[in-house]
CSV table of C-alpha atoms in Angstrom, one decimal:
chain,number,residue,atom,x,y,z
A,1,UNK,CA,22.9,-59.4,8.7
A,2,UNK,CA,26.3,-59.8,8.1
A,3,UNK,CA,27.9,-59.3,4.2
A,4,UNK,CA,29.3,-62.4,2.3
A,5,UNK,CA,32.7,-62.0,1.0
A,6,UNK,CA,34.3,-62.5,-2.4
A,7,UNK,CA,38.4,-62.0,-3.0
A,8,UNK,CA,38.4,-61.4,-6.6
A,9,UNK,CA,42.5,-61.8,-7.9
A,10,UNK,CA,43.1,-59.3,-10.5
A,11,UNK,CA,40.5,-57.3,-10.4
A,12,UNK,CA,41.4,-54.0,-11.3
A,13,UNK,CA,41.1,-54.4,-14.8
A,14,UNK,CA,39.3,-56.2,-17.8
A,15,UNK,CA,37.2,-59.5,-17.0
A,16,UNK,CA,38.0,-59.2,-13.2
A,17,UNK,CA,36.8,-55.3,-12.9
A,18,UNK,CA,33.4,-56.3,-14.8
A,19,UNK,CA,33.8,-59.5,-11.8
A,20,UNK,CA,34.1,-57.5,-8.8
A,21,UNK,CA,31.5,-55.0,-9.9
A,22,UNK,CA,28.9,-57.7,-11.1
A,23,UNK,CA,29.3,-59.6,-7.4
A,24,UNK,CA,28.6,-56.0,-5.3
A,25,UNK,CA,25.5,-55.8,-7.4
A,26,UNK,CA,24.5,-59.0,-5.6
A,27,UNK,CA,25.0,-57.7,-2.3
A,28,UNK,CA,28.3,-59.1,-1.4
A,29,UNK,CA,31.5,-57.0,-0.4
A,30,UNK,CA,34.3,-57.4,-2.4
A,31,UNK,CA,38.4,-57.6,-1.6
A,32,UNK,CA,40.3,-57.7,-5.4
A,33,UNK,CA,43.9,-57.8,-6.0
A,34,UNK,CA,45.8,-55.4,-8.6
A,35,UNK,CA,49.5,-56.5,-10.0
A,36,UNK,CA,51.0,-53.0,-10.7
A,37,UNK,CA,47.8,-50.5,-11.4
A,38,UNK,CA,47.1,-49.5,-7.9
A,39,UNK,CA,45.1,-46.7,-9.3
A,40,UNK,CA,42.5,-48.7,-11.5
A,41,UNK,CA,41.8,-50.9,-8.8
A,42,UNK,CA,40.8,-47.5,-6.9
A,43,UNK,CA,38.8,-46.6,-8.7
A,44,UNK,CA,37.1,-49.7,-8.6
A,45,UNK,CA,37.1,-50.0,-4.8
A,46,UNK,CA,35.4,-46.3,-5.1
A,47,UNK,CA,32.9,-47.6,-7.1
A,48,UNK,CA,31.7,-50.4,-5.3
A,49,UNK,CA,31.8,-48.7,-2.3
A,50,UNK,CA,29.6,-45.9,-4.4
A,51,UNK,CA,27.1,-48.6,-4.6
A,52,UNK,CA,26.8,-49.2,-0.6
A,53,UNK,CA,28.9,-52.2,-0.8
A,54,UNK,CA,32.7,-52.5,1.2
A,55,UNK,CA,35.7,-53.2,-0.9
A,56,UNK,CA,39.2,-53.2,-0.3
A,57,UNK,CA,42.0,-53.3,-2.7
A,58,UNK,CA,45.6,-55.7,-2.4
A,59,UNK,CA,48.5,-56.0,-4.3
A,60,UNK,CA,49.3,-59.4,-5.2
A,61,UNK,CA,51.9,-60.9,-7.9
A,62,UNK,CA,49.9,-64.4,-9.0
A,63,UNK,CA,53.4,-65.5,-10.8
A,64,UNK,CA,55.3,-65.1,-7.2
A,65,UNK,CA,54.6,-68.2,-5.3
A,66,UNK,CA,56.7,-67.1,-2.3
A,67,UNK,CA,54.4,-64.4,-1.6
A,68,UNK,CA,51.8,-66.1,-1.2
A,69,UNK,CA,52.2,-67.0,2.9
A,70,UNK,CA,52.0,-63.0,3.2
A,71,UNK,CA,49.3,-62.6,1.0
A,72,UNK,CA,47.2,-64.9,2.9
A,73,UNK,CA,48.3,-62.8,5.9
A,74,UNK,CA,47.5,-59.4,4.4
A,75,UNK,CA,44.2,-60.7,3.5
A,76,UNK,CA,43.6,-61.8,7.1
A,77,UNK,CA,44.6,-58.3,8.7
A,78,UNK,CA,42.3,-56.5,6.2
A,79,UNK,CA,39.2,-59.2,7.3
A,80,UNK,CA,39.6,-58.3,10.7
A,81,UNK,CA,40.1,-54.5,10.3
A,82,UNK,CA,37.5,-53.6,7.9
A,83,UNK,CA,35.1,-57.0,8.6
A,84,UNK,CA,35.9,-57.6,12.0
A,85,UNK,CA,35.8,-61.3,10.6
A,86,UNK,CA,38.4,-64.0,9.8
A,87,UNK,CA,36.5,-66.0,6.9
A,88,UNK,CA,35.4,-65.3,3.7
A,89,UNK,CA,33.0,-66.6,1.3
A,90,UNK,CA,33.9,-66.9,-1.9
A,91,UNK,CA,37.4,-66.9,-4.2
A,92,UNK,CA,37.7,-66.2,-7.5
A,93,UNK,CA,40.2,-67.0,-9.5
A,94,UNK,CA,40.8,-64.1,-12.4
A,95,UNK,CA,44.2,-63.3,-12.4
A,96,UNK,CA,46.3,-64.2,-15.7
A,97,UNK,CA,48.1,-62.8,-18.8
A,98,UNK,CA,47.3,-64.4,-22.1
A,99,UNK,CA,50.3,-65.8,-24.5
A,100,UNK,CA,50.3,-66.1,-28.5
A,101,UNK,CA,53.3,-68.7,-28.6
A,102,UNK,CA,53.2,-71.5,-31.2
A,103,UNK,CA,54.1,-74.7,-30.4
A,104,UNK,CA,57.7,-74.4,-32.1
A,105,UNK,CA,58.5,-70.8,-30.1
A,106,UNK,CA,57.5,-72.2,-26.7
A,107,UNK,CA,60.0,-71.6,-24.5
A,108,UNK,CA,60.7,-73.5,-20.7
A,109,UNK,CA,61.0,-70.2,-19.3
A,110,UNK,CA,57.6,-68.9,-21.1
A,111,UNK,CA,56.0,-72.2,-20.1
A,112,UNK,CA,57.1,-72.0,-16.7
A,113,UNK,CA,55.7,-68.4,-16.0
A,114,UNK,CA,52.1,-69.3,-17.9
A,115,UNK,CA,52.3,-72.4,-15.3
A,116,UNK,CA,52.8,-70.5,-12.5
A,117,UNK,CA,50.2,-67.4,-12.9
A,118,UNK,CA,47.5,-70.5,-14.9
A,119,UNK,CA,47.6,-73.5,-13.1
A,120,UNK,CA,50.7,-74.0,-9.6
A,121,UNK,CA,49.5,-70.4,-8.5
A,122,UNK,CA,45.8,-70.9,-8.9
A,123,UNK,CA,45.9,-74.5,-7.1
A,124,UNK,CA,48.0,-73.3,-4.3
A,125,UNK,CA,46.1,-70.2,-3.7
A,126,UNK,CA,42.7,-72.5,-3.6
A,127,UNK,CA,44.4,-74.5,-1.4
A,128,UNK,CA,46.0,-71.6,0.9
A,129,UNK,CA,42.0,-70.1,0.9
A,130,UNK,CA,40.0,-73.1,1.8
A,131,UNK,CA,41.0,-73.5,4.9
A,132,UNK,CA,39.5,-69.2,5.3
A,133,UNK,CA,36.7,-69.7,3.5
A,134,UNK,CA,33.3,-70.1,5.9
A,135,UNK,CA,31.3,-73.4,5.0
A,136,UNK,CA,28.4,-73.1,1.6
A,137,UNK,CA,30.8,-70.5,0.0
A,138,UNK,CA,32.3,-71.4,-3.3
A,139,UNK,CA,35.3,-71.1,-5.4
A,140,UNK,CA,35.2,-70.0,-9.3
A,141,UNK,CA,37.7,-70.6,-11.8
A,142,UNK,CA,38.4,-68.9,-15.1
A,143,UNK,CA,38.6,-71.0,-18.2
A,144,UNK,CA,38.5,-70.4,-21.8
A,145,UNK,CA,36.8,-71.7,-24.9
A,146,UNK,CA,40.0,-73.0,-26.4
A,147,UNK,CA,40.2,-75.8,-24.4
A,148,UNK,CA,36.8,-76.9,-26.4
A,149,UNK,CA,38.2,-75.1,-29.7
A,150,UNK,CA,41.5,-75.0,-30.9
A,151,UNK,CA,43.3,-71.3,-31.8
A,152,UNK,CA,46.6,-71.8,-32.9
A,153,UNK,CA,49.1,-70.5,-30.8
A,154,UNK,CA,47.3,-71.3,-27.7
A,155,UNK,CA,48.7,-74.5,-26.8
A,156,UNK,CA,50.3,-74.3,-23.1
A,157,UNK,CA,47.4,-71.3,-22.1
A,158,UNK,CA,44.5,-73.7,-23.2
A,159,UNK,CA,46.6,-76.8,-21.4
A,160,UNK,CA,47.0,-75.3,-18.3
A,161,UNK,CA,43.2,-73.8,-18.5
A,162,UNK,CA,42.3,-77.7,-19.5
A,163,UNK,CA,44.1,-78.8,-16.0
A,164,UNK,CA,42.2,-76.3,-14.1
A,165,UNK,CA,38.9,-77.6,-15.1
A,166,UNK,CA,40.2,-80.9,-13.7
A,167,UNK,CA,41.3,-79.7,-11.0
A,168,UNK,CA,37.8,-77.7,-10.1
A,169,UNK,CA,35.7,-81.0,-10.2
A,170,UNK,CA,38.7,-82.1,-7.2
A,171,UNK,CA,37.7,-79.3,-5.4
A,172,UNK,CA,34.3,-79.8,-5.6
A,173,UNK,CA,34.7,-83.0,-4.5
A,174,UNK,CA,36.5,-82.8,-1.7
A,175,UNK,CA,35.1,-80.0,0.1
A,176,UNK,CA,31.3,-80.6,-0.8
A,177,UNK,CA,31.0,-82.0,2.8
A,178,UNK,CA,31.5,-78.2,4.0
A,179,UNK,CA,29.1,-76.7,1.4
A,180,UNK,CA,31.6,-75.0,-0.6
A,181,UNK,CA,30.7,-75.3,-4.5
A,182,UNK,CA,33.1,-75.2,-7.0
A,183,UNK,CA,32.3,-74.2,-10.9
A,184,UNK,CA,34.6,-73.1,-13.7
A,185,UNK,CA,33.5,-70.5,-16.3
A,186,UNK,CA,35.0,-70.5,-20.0
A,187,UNK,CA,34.5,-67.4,-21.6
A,188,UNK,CA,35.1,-67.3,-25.7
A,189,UNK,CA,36.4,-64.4,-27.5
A,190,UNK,CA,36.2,-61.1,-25.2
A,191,UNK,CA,37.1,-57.3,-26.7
A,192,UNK,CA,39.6,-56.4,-23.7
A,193,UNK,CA,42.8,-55.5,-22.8
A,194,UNK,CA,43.6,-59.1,-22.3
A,195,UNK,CA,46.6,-60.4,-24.5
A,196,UNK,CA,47.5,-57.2,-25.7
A,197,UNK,CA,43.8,-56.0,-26.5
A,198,UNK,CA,44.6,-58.6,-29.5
A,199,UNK,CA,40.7,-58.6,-29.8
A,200,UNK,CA,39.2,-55.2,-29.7
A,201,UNK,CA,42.7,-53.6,-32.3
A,202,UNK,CA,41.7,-56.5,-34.8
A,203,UNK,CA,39.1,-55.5,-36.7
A,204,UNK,CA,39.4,-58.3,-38.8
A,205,UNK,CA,40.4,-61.0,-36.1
A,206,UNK,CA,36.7,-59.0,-34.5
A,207,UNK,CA,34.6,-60.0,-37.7
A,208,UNK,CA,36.0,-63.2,-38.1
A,209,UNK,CA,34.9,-64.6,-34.2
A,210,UNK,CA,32.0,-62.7,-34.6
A,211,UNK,CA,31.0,-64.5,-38.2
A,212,UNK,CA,31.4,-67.6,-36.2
A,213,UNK,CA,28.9,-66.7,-33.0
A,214,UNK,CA,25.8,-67.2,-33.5
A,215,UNK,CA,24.5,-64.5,-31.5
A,216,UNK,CA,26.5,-62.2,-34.3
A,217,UNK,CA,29.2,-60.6,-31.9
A,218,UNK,CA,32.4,-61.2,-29.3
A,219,UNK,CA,31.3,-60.7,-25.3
A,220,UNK,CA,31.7,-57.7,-23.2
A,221,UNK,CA,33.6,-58.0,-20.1
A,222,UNK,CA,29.9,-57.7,-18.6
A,223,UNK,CA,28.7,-60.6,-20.5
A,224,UNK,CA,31.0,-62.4,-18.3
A,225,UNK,CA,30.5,-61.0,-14.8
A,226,UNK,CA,27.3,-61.3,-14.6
A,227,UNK,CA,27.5,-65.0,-14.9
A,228,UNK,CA,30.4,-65.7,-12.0
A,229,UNK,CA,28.6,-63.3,-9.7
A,230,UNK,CA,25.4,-65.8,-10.5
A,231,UNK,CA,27.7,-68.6,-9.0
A,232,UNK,CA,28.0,-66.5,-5.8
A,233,UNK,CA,24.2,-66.5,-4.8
A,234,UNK,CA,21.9,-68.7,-3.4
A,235,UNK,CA,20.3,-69.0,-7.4
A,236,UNK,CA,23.3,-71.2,-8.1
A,237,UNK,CA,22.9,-73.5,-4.6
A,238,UNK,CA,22.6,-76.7,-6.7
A,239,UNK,CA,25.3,-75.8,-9.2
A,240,UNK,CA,28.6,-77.7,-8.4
A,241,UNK,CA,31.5,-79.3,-10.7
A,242,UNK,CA,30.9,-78.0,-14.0
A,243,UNK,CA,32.5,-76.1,-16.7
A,244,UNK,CA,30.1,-73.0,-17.8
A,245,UNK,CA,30.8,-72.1,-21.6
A,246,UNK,CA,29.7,-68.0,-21.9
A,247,UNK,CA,30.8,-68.0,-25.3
A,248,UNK,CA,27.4,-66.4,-27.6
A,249,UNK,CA,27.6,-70.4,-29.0
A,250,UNK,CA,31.3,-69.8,-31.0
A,251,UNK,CA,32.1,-72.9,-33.1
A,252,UNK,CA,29.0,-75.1,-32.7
């Protein structure tokens, strides 16, 4: 039997480590993209393959549309050398930086990069992938919970994230004919790395987010993983279009 295949884009770290790991569990071989820390995604590549699972790690700049066309052809060299295949199954789009910018600092030069790594680069690398991608695969996008809930400072990261949900239900519509599903997952407050660690260094940003979760604390990266690796088996066959919330119930 042969593996499925998931690209997971930034994958080396944070939310997307806890991704690549979490879809290897199910079975499925993994190729993840890094941005500068070729060494973290490694060790993750070790890991996975620890598990009896192939992985394969690229590095890929989400901000640089140009690079995309070679991308696409990196990824098609390491299919047929590692897979002896030219299709895979599933894409899943992690990648990002996060952005603490009120309304009155934004910049057009800030905007334009959040644009380009949140919303140009994630539609154009669907669209690049589609056409790679064998029929009943799927493609998950990351949201967040601010496009539900407001946090101040948040306004072009949870706009661009709020055209990215739109833009998943497009997806889903136009290429249910070959199977493919397409799902976005909105994860609330998170203790990484991720915009500056701004979580896991504030205690009392920590106690506030958790005061307002009803299950009492902010996710793990693996409260989060586990749910887009979900979307890649056949559990999830009949799950198409929507906007999953793993958020422990913030701000209900």
């Amino acid at each position: 039997m042969i593996n499925k295949i998931a690209v997971v884009t930034g994958g080396s770290r944070g939310l997307g480590r806890d991704m690549a790991i979490s879809i290897a569990k199910k079975n499925i071989d993994v190729i993840l993209t890094y941005n500068s820390n070729k060494e973290s995604a490694e060790e993750v590549v070790v890991e996975i393959e620890r598990s009896g699972q192939k992985a394969y790690a690229i590095k890929f700049d989400v901000s640089d549309l140009k690079s995309y066309d070679n991308f696409i052809s990196e990824i098609k060299t390491v299919l047929n050398t590692k897979w002896n295949s030219d299709k895979f199954d599933f894409l899943i789009n992690n990648a990002g930086v996060g952005a603490t910018i009120p309304i009155a600092q934004v910049t057009e030069e800030a905007f334009d990069n959040l644009m380009n790594i949140h919303f140009k680069g994630v539609y154009f690398l669907t669209q690049k992938s589609l056409p790679m991608m064998n029929d009943n695969g799927g493609v998950v996008f990351i949201s967040s919970g601010t496009t539900r809930f407001c946090v101040p400072g948040y306004s072009v990261y949870s706009s661009l994230k709020g055209a990215v949900e739109v833009f998943t239900k497009y997806v889903a519509k136009e290429y249910g004919n070959r199977g493919i599903r397409s799902n976005i997952v909105a994860p609330g407050p998170v203790e990484t790395d991720f915009n500056n660690a701004a979580i896991r260094n504030n205690p009392q940003m920590q106690g506030f987010l958790t005061a307002q979760t009803p299950l009492g604390r902010v996710a793990k990266a693996d409260d989060i993983g586990s749910v887009v690796a979900f979307l890649c088996t056949e559990d999830s066959k009949w799950v198409n279009g929507q906007r999953i919330e793993v958020s422990g119930g913030i701000n209900l």
